[in-house]
Coordinates of C-alpha atoms and ligand atoms in Angstrom, one line a residue:
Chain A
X1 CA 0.0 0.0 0.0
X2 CA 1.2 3.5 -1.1
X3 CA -0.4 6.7 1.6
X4 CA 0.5 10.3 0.8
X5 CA -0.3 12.4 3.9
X6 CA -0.6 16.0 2.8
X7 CA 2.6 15.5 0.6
X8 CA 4.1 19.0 -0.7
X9 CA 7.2 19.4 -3.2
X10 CA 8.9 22.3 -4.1
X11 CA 12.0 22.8 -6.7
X12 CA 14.4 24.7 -4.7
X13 CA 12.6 27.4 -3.8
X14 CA 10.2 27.5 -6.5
X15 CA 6.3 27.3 -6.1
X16 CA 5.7 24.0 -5.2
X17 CA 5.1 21.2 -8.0
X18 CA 3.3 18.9 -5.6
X19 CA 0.5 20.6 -3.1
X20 CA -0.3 18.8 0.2
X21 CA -1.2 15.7 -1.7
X22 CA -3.7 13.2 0.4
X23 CA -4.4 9.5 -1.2
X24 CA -3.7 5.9 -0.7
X25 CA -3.5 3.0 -2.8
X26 CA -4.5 -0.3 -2.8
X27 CA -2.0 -3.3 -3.0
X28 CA -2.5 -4.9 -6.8
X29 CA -4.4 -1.8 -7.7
X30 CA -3.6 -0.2 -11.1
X31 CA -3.6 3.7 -11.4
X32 CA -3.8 5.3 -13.9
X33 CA -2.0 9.3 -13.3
X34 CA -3.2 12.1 -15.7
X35 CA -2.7 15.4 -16.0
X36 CA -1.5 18.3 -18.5
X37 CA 2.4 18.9 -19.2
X38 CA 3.6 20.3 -16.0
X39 CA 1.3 19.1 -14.4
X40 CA 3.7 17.2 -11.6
X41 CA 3.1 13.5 -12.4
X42 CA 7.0 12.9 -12.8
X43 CA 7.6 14.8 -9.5
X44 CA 5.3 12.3 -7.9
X45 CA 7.3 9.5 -8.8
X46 CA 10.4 11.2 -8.0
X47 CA 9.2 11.9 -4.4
X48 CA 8.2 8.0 -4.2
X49 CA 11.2 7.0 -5.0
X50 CA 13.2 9.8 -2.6
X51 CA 15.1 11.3 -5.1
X52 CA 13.6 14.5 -4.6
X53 CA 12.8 16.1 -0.8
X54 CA 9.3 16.4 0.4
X55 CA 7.2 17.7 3.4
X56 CA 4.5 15.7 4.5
X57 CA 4.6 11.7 4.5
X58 CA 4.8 9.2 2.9
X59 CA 4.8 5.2 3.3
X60 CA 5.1 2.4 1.1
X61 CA 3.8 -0.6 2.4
X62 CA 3.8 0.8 6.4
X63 CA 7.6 2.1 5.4
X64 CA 8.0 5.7 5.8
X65 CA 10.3 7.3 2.6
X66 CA 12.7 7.9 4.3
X67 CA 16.6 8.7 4.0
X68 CA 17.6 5.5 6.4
X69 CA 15.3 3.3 4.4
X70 CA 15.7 4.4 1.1
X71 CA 17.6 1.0 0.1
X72 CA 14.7 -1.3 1.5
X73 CA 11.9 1.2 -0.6
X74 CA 13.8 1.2 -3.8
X75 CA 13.9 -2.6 -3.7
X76 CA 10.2 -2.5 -3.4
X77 CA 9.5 0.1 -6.6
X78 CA 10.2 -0.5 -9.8
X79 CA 10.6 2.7 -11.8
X80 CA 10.6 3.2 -16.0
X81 CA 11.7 6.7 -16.3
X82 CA 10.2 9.2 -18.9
X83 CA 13.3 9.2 -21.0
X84 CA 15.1 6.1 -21.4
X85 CA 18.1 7.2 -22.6
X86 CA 18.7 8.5 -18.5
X87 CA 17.9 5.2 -17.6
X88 CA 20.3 2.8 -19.5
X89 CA 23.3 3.3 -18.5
X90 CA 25.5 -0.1 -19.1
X91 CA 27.1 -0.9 -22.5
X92 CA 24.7 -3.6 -23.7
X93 CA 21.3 -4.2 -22.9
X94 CA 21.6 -7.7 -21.0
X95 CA 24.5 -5.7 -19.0
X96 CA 21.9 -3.2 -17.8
X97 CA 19.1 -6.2 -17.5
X98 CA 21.4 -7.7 -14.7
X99 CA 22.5 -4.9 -13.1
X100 CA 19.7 -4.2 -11.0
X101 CA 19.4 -8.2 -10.0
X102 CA 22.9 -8.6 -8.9
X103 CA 23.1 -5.6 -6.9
X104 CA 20.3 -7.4 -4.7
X105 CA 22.3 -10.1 -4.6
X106 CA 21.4 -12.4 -7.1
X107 CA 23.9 -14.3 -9.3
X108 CA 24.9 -13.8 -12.4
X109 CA 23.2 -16.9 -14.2
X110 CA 20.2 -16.3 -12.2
X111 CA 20.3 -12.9 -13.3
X112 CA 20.6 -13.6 -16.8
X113 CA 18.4 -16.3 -17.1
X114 CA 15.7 -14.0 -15.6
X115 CA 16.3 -11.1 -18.2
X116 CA 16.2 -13.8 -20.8
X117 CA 12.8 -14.6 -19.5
X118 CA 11.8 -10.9 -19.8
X119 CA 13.3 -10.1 -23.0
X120 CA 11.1 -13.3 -24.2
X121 CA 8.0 -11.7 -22.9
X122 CA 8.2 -8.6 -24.4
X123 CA 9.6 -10.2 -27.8
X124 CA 13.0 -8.7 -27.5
X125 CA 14.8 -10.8 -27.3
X126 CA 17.0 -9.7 -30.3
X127 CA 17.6 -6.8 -28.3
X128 CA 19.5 -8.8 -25.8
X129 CA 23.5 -8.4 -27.0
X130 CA 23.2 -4.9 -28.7
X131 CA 24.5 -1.8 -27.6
X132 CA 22.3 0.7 -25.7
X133 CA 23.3 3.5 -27.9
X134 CA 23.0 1.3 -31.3
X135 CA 19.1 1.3 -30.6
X136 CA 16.4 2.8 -31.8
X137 CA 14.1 5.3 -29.4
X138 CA 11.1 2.3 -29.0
X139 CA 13.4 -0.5 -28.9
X140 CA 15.4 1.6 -26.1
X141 CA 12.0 2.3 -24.4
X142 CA 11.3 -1.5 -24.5
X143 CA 14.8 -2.3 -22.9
X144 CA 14.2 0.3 -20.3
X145 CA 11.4 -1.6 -19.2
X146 CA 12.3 -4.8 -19.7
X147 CA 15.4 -3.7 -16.6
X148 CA 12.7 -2.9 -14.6
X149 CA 10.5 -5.7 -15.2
X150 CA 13.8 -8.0 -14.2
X151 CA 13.9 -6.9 -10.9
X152 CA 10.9 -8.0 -9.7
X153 CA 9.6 -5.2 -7.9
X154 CA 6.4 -5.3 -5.7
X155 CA 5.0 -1.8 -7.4
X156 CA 5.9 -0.3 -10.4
X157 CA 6.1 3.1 -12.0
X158 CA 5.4 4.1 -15.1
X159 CA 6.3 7.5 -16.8
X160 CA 4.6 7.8 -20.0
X161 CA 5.4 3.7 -21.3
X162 CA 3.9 4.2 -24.5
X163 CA 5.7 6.7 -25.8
X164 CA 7.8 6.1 -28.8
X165 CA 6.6 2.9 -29.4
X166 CA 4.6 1.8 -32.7
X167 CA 1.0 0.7 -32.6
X168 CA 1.9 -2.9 -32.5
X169 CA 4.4 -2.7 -29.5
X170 CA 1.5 -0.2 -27.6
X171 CA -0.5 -2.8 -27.4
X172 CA 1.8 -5.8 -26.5
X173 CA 3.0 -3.2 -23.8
X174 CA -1.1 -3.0 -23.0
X175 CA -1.4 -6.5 -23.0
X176 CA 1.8 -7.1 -20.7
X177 CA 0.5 -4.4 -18.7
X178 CA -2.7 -6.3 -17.6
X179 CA -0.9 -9.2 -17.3
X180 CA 1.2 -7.8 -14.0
X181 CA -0.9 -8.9 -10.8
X182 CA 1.7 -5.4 -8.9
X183 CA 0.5 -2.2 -7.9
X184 CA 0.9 0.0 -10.9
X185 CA 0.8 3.1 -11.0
X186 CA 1.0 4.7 -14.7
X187 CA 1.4 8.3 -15.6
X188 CA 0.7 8.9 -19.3
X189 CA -0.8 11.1 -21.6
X190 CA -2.1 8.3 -23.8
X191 CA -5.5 8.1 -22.1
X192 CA -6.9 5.2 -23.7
X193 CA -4.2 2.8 -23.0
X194 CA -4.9 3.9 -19.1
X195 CA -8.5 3.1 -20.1
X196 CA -7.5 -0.4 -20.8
X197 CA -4.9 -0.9 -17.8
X198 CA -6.5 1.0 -15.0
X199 CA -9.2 0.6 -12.6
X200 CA -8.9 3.7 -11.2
X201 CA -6.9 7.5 -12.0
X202 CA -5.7 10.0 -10.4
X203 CA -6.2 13.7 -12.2
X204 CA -3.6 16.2 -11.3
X205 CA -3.6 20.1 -12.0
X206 CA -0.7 22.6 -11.7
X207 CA 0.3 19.9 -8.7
X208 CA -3.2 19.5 -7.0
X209 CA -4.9 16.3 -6.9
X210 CA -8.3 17.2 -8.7
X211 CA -9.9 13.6 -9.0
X212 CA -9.3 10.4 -7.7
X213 CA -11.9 7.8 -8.4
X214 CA -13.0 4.9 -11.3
X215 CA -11.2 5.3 -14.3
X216 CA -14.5 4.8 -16.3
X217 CA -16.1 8.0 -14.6
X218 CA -13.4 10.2 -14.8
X219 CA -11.9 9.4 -18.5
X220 CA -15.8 9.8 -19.7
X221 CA -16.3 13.0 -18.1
X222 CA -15.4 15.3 -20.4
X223 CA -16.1 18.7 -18.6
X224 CA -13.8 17.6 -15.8
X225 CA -11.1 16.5 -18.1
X226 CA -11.5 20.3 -20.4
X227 CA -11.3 22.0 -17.3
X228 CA -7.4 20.4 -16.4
X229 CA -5.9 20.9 -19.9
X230 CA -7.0 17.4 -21.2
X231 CA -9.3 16.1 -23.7
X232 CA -11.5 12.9 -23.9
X233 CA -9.9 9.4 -24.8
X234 CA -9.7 9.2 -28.7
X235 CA -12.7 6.6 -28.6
X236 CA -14.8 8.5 -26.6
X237 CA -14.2 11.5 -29.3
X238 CA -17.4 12.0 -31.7
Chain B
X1 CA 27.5 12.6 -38.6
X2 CA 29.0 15.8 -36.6
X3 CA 32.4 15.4 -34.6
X4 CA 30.6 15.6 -31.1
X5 CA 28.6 12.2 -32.3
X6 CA 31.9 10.8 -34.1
X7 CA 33.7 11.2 -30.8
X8 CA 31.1 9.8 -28.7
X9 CA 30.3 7.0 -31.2
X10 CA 34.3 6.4 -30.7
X11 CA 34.3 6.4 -26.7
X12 CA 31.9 3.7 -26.9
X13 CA 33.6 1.7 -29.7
X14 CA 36.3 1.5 -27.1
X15 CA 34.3 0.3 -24.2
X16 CA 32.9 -2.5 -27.1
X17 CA 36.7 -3.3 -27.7
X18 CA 36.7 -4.3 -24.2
X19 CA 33.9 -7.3 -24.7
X20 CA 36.4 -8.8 -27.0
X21 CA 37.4 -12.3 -25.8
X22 CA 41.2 -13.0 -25.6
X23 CA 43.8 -14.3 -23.7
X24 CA 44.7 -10.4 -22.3
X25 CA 40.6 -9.7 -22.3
X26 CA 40.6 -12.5 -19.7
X27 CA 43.2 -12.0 -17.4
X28 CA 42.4 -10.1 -14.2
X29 CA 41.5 -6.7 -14.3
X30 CA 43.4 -5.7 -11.0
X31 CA 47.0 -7.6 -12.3
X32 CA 46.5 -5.7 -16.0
X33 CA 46.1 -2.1 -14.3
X34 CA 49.0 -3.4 -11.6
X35 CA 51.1 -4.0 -15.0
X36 CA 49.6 -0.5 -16.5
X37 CA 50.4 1.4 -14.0
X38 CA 54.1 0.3 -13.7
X39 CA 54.5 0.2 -17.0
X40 CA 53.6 4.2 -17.1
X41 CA 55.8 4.6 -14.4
X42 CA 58.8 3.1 -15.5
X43 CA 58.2 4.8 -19.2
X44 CA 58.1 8.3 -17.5
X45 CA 61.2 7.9 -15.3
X46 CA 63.2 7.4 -18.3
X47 CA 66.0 10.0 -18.1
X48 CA 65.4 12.7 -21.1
X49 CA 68.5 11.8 -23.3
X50 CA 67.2 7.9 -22.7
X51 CA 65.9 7.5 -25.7
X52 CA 68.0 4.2 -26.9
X53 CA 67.1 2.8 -23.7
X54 CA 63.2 3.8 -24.0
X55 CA 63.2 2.4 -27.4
X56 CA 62.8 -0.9 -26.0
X57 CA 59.7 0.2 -24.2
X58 CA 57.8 -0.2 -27.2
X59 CA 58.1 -4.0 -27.2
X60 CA 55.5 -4.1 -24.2
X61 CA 52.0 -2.8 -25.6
X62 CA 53.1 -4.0 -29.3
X63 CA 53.4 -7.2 -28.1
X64 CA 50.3 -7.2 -25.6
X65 CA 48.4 -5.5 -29.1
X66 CA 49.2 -8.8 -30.8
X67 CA 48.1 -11.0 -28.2
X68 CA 44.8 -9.0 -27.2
X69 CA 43.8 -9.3 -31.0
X70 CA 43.9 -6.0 -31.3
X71 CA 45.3 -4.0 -34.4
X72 CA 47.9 -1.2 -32.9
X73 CA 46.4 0.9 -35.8
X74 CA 43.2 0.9 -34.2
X75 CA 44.8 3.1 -30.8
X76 CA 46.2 6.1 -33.0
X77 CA 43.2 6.0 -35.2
X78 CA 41.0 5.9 -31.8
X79 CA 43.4 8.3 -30.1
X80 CA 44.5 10.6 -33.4
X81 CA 42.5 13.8 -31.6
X82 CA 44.6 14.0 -28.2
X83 CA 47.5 12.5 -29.8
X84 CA 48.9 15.6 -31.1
X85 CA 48.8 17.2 -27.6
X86 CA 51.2 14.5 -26.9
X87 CA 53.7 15.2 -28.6
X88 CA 53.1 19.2 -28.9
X89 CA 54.8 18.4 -25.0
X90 CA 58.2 18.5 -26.2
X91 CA 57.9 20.3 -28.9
X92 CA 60.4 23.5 -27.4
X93 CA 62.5 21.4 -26.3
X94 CA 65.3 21.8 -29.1
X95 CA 64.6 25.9 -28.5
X96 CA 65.9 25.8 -25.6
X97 CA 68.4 23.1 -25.1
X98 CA 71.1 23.5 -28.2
X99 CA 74.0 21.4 -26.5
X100 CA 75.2 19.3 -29.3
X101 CA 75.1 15.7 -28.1
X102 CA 76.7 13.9 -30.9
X103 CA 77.0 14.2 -34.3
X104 CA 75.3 11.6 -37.2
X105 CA 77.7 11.8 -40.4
X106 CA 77.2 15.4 -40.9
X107 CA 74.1 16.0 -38.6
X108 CA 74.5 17.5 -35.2
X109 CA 72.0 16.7 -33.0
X110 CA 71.2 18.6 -29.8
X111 CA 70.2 17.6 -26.6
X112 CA 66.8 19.5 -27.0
X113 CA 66.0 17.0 -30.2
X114 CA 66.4 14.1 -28.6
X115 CA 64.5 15.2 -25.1
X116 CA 61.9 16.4 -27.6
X117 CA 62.3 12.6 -29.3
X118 CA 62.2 10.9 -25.7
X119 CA 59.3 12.6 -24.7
X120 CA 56.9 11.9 -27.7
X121 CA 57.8 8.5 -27.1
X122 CA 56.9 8.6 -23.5
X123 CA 54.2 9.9 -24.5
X124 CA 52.6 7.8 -26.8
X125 CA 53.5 4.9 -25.2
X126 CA 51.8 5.7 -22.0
X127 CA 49.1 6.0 -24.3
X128 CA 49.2 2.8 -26.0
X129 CA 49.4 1.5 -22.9
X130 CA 46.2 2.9 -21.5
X131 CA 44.5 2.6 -24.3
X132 CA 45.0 -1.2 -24.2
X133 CA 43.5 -1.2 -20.2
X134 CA 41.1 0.6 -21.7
X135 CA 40.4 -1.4 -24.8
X136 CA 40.5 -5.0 -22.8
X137 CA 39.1 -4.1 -19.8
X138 CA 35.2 -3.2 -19.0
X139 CA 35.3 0.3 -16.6
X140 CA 33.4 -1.9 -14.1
X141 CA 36.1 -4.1 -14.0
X142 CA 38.6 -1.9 -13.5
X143 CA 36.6 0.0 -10.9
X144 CA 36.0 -3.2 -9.2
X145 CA 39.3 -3.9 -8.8
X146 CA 40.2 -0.5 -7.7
X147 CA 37.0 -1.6 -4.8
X148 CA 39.3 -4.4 -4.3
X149 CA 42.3 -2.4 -3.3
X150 CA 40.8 -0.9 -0.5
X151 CA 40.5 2.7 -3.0
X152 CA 37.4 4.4 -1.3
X153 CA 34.0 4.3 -2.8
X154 CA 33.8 7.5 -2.8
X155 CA 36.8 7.9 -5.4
X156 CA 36.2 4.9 -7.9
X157 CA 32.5 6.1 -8.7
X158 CA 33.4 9.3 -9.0
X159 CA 35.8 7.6 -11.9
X160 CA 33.1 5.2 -13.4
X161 CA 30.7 8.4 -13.3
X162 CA 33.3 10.6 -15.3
X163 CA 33.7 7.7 -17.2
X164 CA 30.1 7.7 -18.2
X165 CA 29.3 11.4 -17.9
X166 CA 32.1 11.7 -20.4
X167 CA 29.9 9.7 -23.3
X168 CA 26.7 11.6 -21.7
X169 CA 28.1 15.3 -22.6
X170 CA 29.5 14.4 -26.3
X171 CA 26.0 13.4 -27.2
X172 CA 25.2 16.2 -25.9
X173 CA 27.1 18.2 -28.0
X174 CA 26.4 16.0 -31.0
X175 CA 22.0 16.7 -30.2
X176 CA 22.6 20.6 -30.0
X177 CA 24.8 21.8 -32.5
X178 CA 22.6 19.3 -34.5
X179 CA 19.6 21.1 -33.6
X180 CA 21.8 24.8 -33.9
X181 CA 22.8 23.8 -37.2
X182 CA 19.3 22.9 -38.5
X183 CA 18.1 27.2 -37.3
X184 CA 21.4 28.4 -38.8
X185 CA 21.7 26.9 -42.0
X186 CA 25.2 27.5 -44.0
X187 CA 26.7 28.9 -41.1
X188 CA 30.1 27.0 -39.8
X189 CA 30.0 25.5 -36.3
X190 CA 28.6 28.0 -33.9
X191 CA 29.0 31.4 -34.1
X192 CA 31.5 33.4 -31.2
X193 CA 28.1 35.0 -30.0
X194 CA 25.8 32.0 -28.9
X195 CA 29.3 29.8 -27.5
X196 CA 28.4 31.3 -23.8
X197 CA 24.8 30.4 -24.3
X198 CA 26.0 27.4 -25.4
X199 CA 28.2 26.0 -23.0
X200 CA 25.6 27.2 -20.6
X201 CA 23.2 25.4 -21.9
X202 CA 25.6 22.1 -22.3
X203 CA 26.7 22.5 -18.7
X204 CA 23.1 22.3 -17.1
X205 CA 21.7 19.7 -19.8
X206 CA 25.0 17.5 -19.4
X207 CA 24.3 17.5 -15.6
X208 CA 20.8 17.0 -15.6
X209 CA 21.3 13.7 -17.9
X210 CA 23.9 13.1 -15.1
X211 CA 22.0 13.6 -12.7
X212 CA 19.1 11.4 -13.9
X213 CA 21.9 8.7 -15.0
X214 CA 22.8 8.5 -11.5
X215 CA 19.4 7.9 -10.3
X216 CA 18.8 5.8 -12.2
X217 CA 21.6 3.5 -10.9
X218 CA 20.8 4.4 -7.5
X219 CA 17.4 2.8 -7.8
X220 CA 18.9 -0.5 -8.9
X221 CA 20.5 -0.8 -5.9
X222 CA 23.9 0.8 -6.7
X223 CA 25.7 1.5 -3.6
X224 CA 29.3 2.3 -5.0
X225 CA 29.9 -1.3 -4.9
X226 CA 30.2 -3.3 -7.8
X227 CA 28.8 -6.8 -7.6
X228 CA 27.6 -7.4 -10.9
X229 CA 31.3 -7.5 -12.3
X230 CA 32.1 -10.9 -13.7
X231 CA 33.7 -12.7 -11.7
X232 CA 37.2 -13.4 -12.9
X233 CA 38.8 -16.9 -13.0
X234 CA 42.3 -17.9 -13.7
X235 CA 43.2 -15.1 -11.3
X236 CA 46.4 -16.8 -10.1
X237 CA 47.8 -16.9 -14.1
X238 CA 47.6 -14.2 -14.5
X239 CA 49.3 -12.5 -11.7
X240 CA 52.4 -14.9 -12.4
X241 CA 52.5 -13.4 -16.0
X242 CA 51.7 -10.3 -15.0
X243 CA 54.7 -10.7 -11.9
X244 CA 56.8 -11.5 -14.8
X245 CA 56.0 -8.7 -17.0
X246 CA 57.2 -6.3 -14.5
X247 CA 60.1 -7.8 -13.9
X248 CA 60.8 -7.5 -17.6
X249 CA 60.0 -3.9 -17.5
X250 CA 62.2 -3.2 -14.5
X251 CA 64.8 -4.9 -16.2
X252 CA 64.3 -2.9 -19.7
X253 CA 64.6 0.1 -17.4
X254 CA 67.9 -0.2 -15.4
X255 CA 70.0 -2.2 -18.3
X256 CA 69.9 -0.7 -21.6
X257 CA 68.3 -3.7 -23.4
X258 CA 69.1 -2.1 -27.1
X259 CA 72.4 -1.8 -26.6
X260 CA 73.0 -4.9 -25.2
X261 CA 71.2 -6.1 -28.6
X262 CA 73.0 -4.3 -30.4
X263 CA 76.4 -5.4 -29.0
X264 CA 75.4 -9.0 -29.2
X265 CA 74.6 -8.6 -32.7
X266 CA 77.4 -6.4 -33.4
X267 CA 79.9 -9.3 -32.3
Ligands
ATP301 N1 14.3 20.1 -12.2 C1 13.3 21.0 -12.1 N2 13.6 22.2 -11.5 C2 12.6 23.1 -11.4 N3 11.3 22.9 -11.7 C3 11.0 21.7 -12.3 C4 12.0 20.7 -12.5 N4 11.4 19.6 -13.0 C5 10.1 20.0 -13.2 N5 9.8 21.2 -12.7 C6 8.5 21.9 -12.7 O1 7.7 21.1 -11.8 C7 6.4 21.1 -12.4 C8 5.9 19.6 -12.6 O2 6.8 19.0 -13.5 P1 6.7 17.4 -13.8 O3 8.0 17.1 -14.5 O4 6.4 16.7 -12.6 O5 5.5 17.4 -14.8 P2 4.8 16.2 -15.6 O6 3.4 16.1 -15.1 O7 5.7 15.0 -15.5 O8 4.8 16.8 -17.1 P3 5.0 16.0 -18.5 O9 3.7 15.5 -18.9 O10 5.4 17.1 -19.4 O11 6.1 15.0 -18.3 C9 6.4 21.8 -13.7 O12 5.9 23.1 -13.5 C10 7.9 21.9 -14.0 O13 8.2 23.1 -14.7
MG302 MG1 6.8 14.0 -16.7

């Protein structure tokens, strides 16, 4: 379970990107995060994950966030960055696939027998021996997540997964998606493929939490959306 | 394909050397940079008219080229933009030190030649030499090693980071004067007004990308330690060759090993 208590973040100084947010989630729920550009979804993620500094509180699964148990969170949360090109950071794909493994102390076979399994799921397997910088922008995105996926985590972040890839990849990504009993918690601008991987969503405005409720109501409602810089799901248009 | 992009496209050709699977690839990391490291040593602390003696030096990374597979081509192609800088080093030398030191046929040679001469050797074949580490070795490895040794944490991620951060600001480069010389068409590299903007601009995005690089890690459970290194086997070998190989360069450094060649041949 994931409980912001009246969680602010500010950018040095700045007005804050994140107003006293208040919201829990559900173990194995899927959540779906919306919101205009700017609107702070990334910053809630960072905040998750400590790297950025907060006031208020928060716990994930009855552990606060916490400098002293940073290592024991992280281990929990599984995040795909917005821009995978920040994320790989080893020479080859498997090397970056392993990394994360090993470093909880799992061997090396173990390790790459598990991002073998990975790369399998998400048809990748190609990918496996190239070179992180010899990839192209989806095939990079589909690596990125493929290092989280091989770690196992109990929750898992999203920032914007769909982007770059081709129609065909979206929906294996969609289909992988809902195949994942973890918490999820997605952030994306592509609002139908939240339709189809999220119970519920979270609407954010200029860093305030405007709705929180069944994905259904709140994707359908158009006034709601119009009024926080969004539009309706493409198959809800006309 | 702009230089920036060439260069980076270059650094990680390097690091792809280093997957390369031979006998040098496989020996342990911490005996190759033990073997590095005195090899630089004893190349530097050559005296400056040495350069008969220093000659010998060469043997070491041409040899080691052979056996790691590795054309010696491929270093000074690699290394062709700093290696210039090298051997600018010396290049006053034979301004300021006239001395005659001896005289070939009808040539007189001055001392400030051949410290100019010794240096560019030093020079490049510290070079060769790191480049070879370099070219064999996977950073991890050698920063694992380093862990080994007892070097603090601190100190060997700041050396993987530069490592990485290094590849991180040439793309940089390569994206914006991509994206400068798409607004600026015709114009040649980037014109004297916009270089602080620039290098302002490269500066923050560099360190951003950085920045986001080292999160990422961070959240994989990097802790300045390096588990996921391979572990290397055969660790013994190589030491004893490695052992050996110093002892060779020791011995290349207090006997003049050319002339002794060249007196045994002379005979
Ligand atoms: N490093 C930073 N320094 C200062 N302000 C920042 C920084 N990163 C983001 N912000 C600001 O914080 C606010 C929220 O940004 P955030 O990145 O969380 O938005 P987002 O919802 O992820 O947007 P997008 O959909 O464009 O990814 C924005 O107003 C942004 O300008
Ligand atoms: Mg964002």
């Amino acid at each position: 379970m994931i409980v912001f208590e009246n969680v602010t973040v500010a950018y040095d100084r700045g007005a804050p990107a994140l107003h006293s947010l208040d919201f829990e989630i559900k173990d194995g729920a899927a959540v779906g995060i919306i919101g205009a550009n700017g609107a702070g979804k990334t910053t809630l993620f960072k905040a998750l994950t400590g790297l950025l500094p907060f006031e208020g509180r928060i716990t994930v699964n009855s552990v606060e966030v916490a400098k002293k148990n940073l290592p024991g969170i992280r281990k929990m949360l599984g995040y795909v960055m917005q821009n995978s090109d920040n994320q790989m950071f080893m020479p080859k794909v498997s090397d970056d696939m392993i990394f994360g493994p090993v470093n909880y102390g799992m061997s090396r076979e173990e390790a790459g027998k598990r991002a073998d399994e990975v790369l399998g799921k998400l048809n990748i397997s190609y990918l496996r021996d190239r070179y992180n910088h010899k990839i192209s922008g989806g095939e990079k995105r589909l690596a990125a997540i493929a290092t989280v996926l091989a770690m196992e985590p109990e929750i898992l972040l999203f920032d914007e997964p769909s982007s770059a890839l081709d129609p065909k990849n979206r929906r294996m990504l969609i289909n992988i998606l809902n195949s994942l009993g973890e918490t999820k918690l997605i952030a994306s601008h592509d609002l139908d493929l939240v339709l189809d991987t999220c119970r519920e969503v979270m609407l954010l405005n200029e860093g305030r939490l405007c709705a929180f409720g069944s994905a259904k109501e709140i994707l359908t409602d158009k006034a709601l959306l119009e009024a926080n810089g969004l539009e309706l799901p493409l198959r809800y248009q006309n | 394909m702009n230089k920036a992009e060439k260069a980076s496209r270059e650094l990680a050709g390097a690091e792809n050397l280093a997957h390369g699977d031979s006998f040098i690839h496989r020996m342990s990391p911490l005996s190759k940079l033990a073997v590095t490291v005195t090899y630089i040593a004893v190349t530097v602390s050559f005296g400056k008219y040495d350069f008969s003696a220093l000659a010998v030096m060469a043997l070491f990374p041409v040899i080691a080229y052979q056996l790691a597979l590795i054309p010696v081509f491929t270093c000074f192609r690699k290394l062709r933009m700093i290696l210039p800088l090298v051997c600018a080093v010396g290049l006053f030398n034979p301004v300021f030190d006239r001395e005659i030191l001896f005289t070939v046929g009808s040539l007189r040679i001055s001392g400030g030649v051949v410290s100019m001469i010794t240096l560019m050797m030093k020079g490049v074949f510290s070079l060769m030499a790191s480049f070879l580490l370099a070219a064999t070795t996977k950073i991890e490895d050698i920063c694992a090693s380093l862990r080994k040794l007892h070097i603090p944490k601190m100190l060997v991620s700041l050396l993987l980071l530069t490592f990485r951060y290094i590849s991180v600001m040439l793309d940089e480069v390569s994206v914006m004067s991509c994206a400068y010389s798409l607004r600026s068409p015709g114009s040649r590299g980037v014109a004297v007004g916009a270089w602080g903007s620039f290098l302002g601009q490269l500066i923050l995005r560099s360190s951003d990308r950085a920045n986001e690089l080292y999160e990422s890690m961070v959240l994989r459970g990097f802790n300045g330690e390096f588990e996921y290194t391979r572990p290397q086997s055969g660790g013994a070998v190589s030491w004893l060759i490695s052992a050996a190989v110093i002892a060779l360069i020791f011995t290349a450094r207090f006997f003049n090993l050319t002339e002794a060649l060249g007196s045994l041949i002379g005979r």
